[in-house]
Amino acid sequence: MSPIFFKRPVLEGAIAFHRKAGESCYFPLHRHEAIMEILFIAEGAADYWIDGKHYEARAGDMVIFHPLVWHEERSRIQAPFSFYYAGVHSLQVEGLPANYLLEEDEQPVFSVSSNVERIKHLFQELCDEVNEGWSEALTSSGLLLELLLLEVHRTKHYATGKTARLSSQTAITKARRYIEERYHEPLTIKQIADHVYLSPSHLSHLFRDAYGESPIQFAIRQRIHAARRYLITTEFSVEQIARLVGYESVTAFQNLFKKTTGLAPATLRKKSLRPLHLQ
């Protein structure tokens, strides 16, 4: 259990909520006796009245409703609206009242855009786990909830420039390792980005800054490196090697290989000074 939690939080419920344009989402003024609610706006915008004050929340914002706080919620029907919800009880954070995640004077609506993919992913996993219908003893929802609350807490309070840089470095290192291990698969930038909880554009920008090429270009280079290794150290046919490194089309593989290395696969094999042998 995280040291910021004196008492492990318990999940009351979780749901992914979606409305099409033209469909309203409205919850009249109400409050909860002992439950804290957390909402993550994934799409669209909504108006919230919390403890008598009006707040506007948009995609990438988090909304916190502490216990006994009166609140009202109304989406804007001009556009689609989606949010994730989790209800929590038995939470005790150091220095705060029971079932509070923020100080009483902190704003209940705030942006988590610096960590949006990670938070969205955890919310979705939490909702999926709840929807599976496993018995409570067999679920990981408690751990997912704790991870989610930690991400929200540190994004809100500790998102310094240094932390962001460390997080970015960790993400691109993890992305690089993911590509190195799966270069032979039909990778997409979205698949790689989802693995490290970043948007495709953000990952591409970070990856290019770090390595001088895009993730997909890096994957292609890994394929060519592997193909060279197969050509030099095995007697596999060009067709076999093309399939091993992820190409269904032998012609496409040969053209890319020659464009990248300046030699056709068969020519490189002939020029190699290393003896061929079966692995």
PDB file of N, CA and C in Angstrom, residues 145-189:
ATOM      1  N   LEU A 145      -7.574   0.785  -8.527  1.00  0.00           N
ATOM      2  CA  LEU A 145      -8.082   2.009  -7.900  1.00  0.00           C
ATOM      3  C   LEU A 145      -6.953   2.751  -7.201  1.00  0.00           C
ATOM      4  N   GLU A 146      -6.122   2.023  -6.463  1.00  0.00           N
ATOM      5  CA  GLU A 146      -5.019   2.678  -5.755  1.00  0.00           C
ATOM      6  C   GLU A 146      -4.045   3.318  -6.737  1.00  0.00           C
ATOM      7  N   LEU A 147      -3.742   2.611  -7.844  1.00  0.00           N
ATOM      8  CA  LEU A 147      -2.873   3.181  -8.868  1.00  0.00           C
ATOM      9  C   LEU A 147      -3.481   4.444  -9.461  1.00  0.00           C
ATOM     10  N   LEU A 148      -4.786   4.399  -9.722  1.00  0.00           N
ATOM     11  CA  LEU A 148      -5.473   5.558 -10.298  1.00  0.00           C
ATOM     12  C   LEU A 148      -5.403   6.750  -9.355  1.00  0.00           C
ATOM     13  N   LEU A 149      -5.706   6.540  -8.085  1.00  0.00           N
ATOM     14  CA  LEU A 149      -5.678   7.636  -7.119  1.00  0.00           C
ATOM     15  C   LEU A 149      -4.272   8.207  -6.964  1.00  0.00           C
ATOM     16  N   LEU A 150      -3.273   7.337  -7.002  1.00  0.00           N
ATOM     17  CA  LEU A 150      -1.892   7.810  -6.928  1.00  0.00           C
ATOM     18  C   LEU A 150      -1.532   8.670  -8.134  1.00  0.00           C
ATOM     19  N   GLU A 151      -1.958   8.237  -9.328  1.00  0.00           N
ATOM     20  CA  GLU A 151      -1.670   9.009 -10.538  1.00  0.00           C
ATOM     21  C   GLU A 151      -2.344  10.379 -10.479  1.00  0.00           C
ATOM     22  N   VAL A 152      -3.596  10.405 -10.044  1.00  0.00           N
ATOM     23  CA  VAL A 152      -4.307  11.687  -9.934  1.00  0.00           C
ATOM     24  C   VAL A 152      -3.630  12.572  -8.893  1.00  0.00           C
ATOM     25  N   HIS A 153      -3.276  12.000  -7.754  1.00  0.00           N
ATOM     26  CA  HIS A 153      -2.665  12.763  -6.665  1.00  0.00           C
ATOM     27  C   HIS A 153      -1.337  13.363  -7.088  1.00  0.00           C
ATOM     28  N   ARG A 154      -0.463  12.564  -7.698  1.00  0.00           N
ATOM     29  CA  ARG A 154       0.853  13.092  -8.047  1.00  0.00           C
ATOM     30  C   ARG A 154       0.801  14.002  -9.275  1.00  0.00           C
ATOM     31  N   THR A 155      -0.163  13.753 -10.188  1.00  0.00           N
ATOM     32  CA  THR A 155      -0.316  14.656 -11.324  1.00  0.00           C
ATOM     33  C   THR A 155      -0.766  16.030 -10.842  1.00  0.00           C
ATOM     34  N   LYS A 156      -1.642  16.037  -9.846  1.00  0.00           N
ATOM     35  CA  LYS A 156      -2.152  17.288  -9.302  1.00  0.00           C
ATOM     36  C   LYS A 156      -1.094  18.043  -8.504  1.00  0.00           C
ATOM     37  N   HIS A 157      -0.282  17.308  -7.726  1.00  0.00           N
ATOM     38  CA  HIS A 157       0.585  17.959  -6.746  1.00  0.00           C
ATOM     39  C   HIS A 157       2.075  17.925  -7.075  1.00  0.00           C
ATOM     40  N   TYR A 158       2.524  16.970  -7.895  1.00  0.00           N
ATOM     41  CA  TYR A 158       3.958  16.793  -8.069  1.00  0.00           C
ATOM     42  C   TYR A 158       4.397  16.801  -9.523  1.00  0.00           C
ATOM     43  N   ALA A 159       3.617  17.373 -10.411  1.00  0.00           N
ATOM     44  CA  ALA A 159       3.955  17.365 -11.840  1.00  0.00           C
ATOM     45  C   ALA A 159       4.961  18.465 -12.160  1.00  0.00           C
ATOM     46  N   THR A 160       6.189  18.319 -11.678  1.00  0.00           N
ATOM     47  CA  THR A 160       7.243  19.285 -11.975  1.00  0.00           C
ATOM     48  C   THR A 160       7.887  18.973 -13.301  1.00  0.00           C
ATOM     49  N   GLY A 161       8.671  19.920 -13.813  1.00  0.00           N
ATOM     50  CA  GLY A 161       9.355  19.691 -15.073  1.00  0.00           C
ATOM     51  C   GLY A 161      10.294  18.509 -15.011  1.00  0.00           C
ATOM     52  N   LYS A 162      10.987  18.346 -13.864  1.00  0.00           N
ATOM     53  CA  LYS A 162      11.922  17.236 -13.733  1.00  0.00           C
ATOM     54  C   LYS A 162      11.192  15.908 -13.789  1.00  0.00           C
ATOM     55  N   THR A 163      10.063  15.815 -13.090  1.00  0.00           N
ATOM     56  CA  THR A 163       9.294  14.583 -13.106  1.00  0.00           C
ATOM     57  C   THR A 163       8.799  14.270 -14.497  1.00  0.00           C
ATOM     58  N   ALA A 164       8.350  15.294 -15.230  1.00  0.00           N
ATOM     59  CA  ALA A 164       7.856  15.066 -16.585  1.00  0.00           C
ATOM     60  C   ALA A 164       8.952  14.536 -17.483  1.00  0.00           C
ATOM     61  N   ARG A 165      10.170  15.080 -17.352  1.00  0.00           N
ATOM     62  CA  ARG A 165      11.267  14.599 -18.186  1.00  0.00           C
ATOM     63  C   ARG A 165      11.608  13.152 -17.866  1.00  0.00           C
ATOM     64  N   LEU A 166      11.624  12.812 -16.561  1.00  0.00           N
ATOM     65  CA  LEU A 166      11.911  11.434 -16.191  1.00  0.00           C
ATOM     66  C   LEU A 166      10.836  10.505 -16.721  1.00  0.00           C
ATOM     67  N   SER A 167       9.596  10.909 -16.635  1.00  0.00           N
ATOM     68  CA  SER A 167       8.504  10.095 -17.137  1.00  0.00           C
ATOM     69  C   SER A 167       8.617   9.907 -18.642  1.00  0.00           C
ATOM     70  N   SER A 168       8.983  10.952 -19.359  1.00  0.00           N
ATOM     71  CA  SER A 168       9.138  10.865 -20.812  1.00  0.00           C
ATOM     72  C   SER A 168      10.261   9.913 -21.179  1.00  0.00           C
ATOM     73  N   GLN A 169      11.383  10.009 -20.452  1.00  0.00           N
ATOM     74  CA  GLN A 169      12.513   9.127 -20.735  1.00  0.00           C
ATOM     75  C   GLN A 169      12.130   7.669 -20.491  1.00  0.00           C
ATOM     76  N   THR A 170      11.397   7.429 -19.419  1.00  0.00           N
ATOM     77  CA  THR A 170      10.948   6.067 -19.131  1.00  0.00           C
ATOM     78  C   THR A 170      10.034   5.553 -20.238  1.00  0.00           C
ATOM     79  N   ALA A 171       9.154   6.424 -20.716  1.00  0.00           N
ATOM     80  CA  ALA A 171       8.201   6.024 -21.753  1.00  0.00           C
ATOM     81  C   ALA A 171       8.898   5.666 -23.060  1.00  0.00           C
ATOM     82  N   ILE A 172       9.849   6.483 -23.506  1.00  0.00           N
ATOM     83  CA  ILE A 172      10.488   6.185 -24.787  1.00  0.00           C
ATOM     84  C   ILE A 172      11.436   5.001 -24.683  1.00  0.00           C
ATOM     85  N   THR A 173      12.043   4.806 -23.493  1.00  0.00           N
ATOM     86  CA  THR A 173      12.876   3.620 -23.288  1.00  0.00           C
ATOM     87  C   THR A 173      12.019   2.363 -23.354  1.00  0.00           C
ATOM     88  N   LYS A 174      10.854   2.431 -22.739  1.00  0.00           N
ATOM     89  CA  LYS A 174       9.934   1.296 -22.767  1.00  0.00           C
ATOM     90  C   LYS A 174       9.419   1.059 -24.190  1.00  0.00           C
ATOM     91  N   ALA A 175       9.148   2.148 -24.922  1.00  0.00           N
ATOM     92  CA  ALA A 175       8.683   2.025 -26.310  1.00  0.00           C
ATOM     93  C   ALA A 175       9.755   1.388 -27.183  1.00  0.00           C
ATOM     94  N   ARG A 176      11.003   1.801 -26.984  1.00  0.00           N
ATOM     95  CA  ARG A 176      12.097   1.231 -27.772  1.00  0.00           C
ATOM     96  C   ARG A 176      12.228  -0.266 -27.510  1.00  0.00           C
ATOM     97  N   ARG A 177      12.170  -0.666 -26.244  1.00  0.00           N
ATOM     98  CA  ARG A 177      12.281  -2.088 -25.917  1.00  0.00           C
ATOM     99  C   ARG A 177      11.110  -2.872 -26.508  1.00  0.00           C
ATOM    100  N   TYR A 178       9.926  -2.277 -26.476  1.00  0.00           N
ATOM    101  CA  TYR A 178       8.738  -2.919 -27.043  1.00  0.00           C
ATOM    102  C   TYR A 178       8.923  -3.180 -28.536  1.00  0.00           C
ATOM    103  N   ILE A 179       9.479  -2.195 -29.253  1.00  0.00           N
ATOM    104  CA  ILE A 179       9.717  -2.349 -30.693  1.00  0.00           C
ATOM    105  C   ILE A 179      10.789  -3.395 -30.953  1.00  0.00           C
ATOM    106  N   GLU A 180      11.854  -3.365 -30.179  1.00  0.00           N
ATOM    107  CA  GLU A 180      12.955  -4.324 -30.366  1.00  0.00           C
ATOM    108  C   GLU A 180      12.485  -5.766 -30.204  1.00  0.00           C
ATOM    109  N   GLU A 181      11.506  -5.968 -29.343  1.00  0.00           N
ATOM    110  CA  GLU A 181      11.006  -7.312 -29.086  1.00  0.00           C
ATOM    111  C   GLU A 181       9.901  -7.729 -30.046  1.00  0.00           C
ATOM    112  N   ARG A 182       9.283  -6.757 -30.742  1.00  0.00           N
ATOM    113  CA  ARG A 182       8.129  -7.071 -31.589  1.00  0.00           C
ATOM    114  C   ARG A 182       8.241  -6.481 -32.996  1.00  0.00           C
ATOM    115  N   TYR A 183       9.462  -6.197 -33.435  1.00  0.00           N
ATOM    116  CA  TYR A 183       9.647  -5.566 -34.747  1.00  0.00           C
ATOM    117  C   TYR A 183       9.043  -6.396 -35.868  1.00  0.00           C
ATOM    118  N   HIS A 184       8.960  -7.725 -35.681  1.00  0.00           N
ATOM    119  CA  HIS A 184       8.463  -8.625 -36.726  1.00  0.00           C
ATOM    120  C   HIS A 184       6.940  -8.631 -36.812  1.00  0.00           C
ATOM    121  N   GLU A 185       6.274  -7.964 -35.878  1.00  0.00           N
ATOM    122  CA  GLU A 185       4.814  -7.885 -35.899  1.00  0.00           C
ATOM    123  C   GLU A 185       4.370  -6.646 -36.685  1.00  0.00           C
ATOM    124  N   PRO A 186       3.116  -6.615 -37.137  1.00  0.00           N
ATOM    125  CA  PRO A 186       2.623  -5.434 -37.871  1.00  0.00           C
ATOM    126  C   PRO A 186       2.321  -4.274 -36.935  1.00  0.00           C
ATOM    127  N   LEU A 187       3.368  -3.665 -36.395  1.00  0.00           N
ATOM    128  CA  LEU A 187       3.216  -2.608 -35.406  1.00  0.00           C
ATOM    129  C   LEU A 187       2.613  -1.337 -36.018  1.00  0.00           C
ATOM    130  N   THR A 188       1.822  -0.648 -35.227  1.00  0.00           N
ATOM    131  CA  THR A 188       1.331   0.685 -35.586  1.00  0.00           C
ATOM    132  C   THR A 188       1.772   1.663 -34.509  1.00  0.00           C
ATOM    133  N   ILE A 189       1.821   2.935 -34.855  1.00  0.00           N
ATOM    134  CA  ILE A 189       2.233   3.951 -33.885  1.00  0.00           C
ATOM    135  C   ILE A 189       1.239   3.999 -32.725  1.00  0.00           C
TER     136      ILE A 189
END
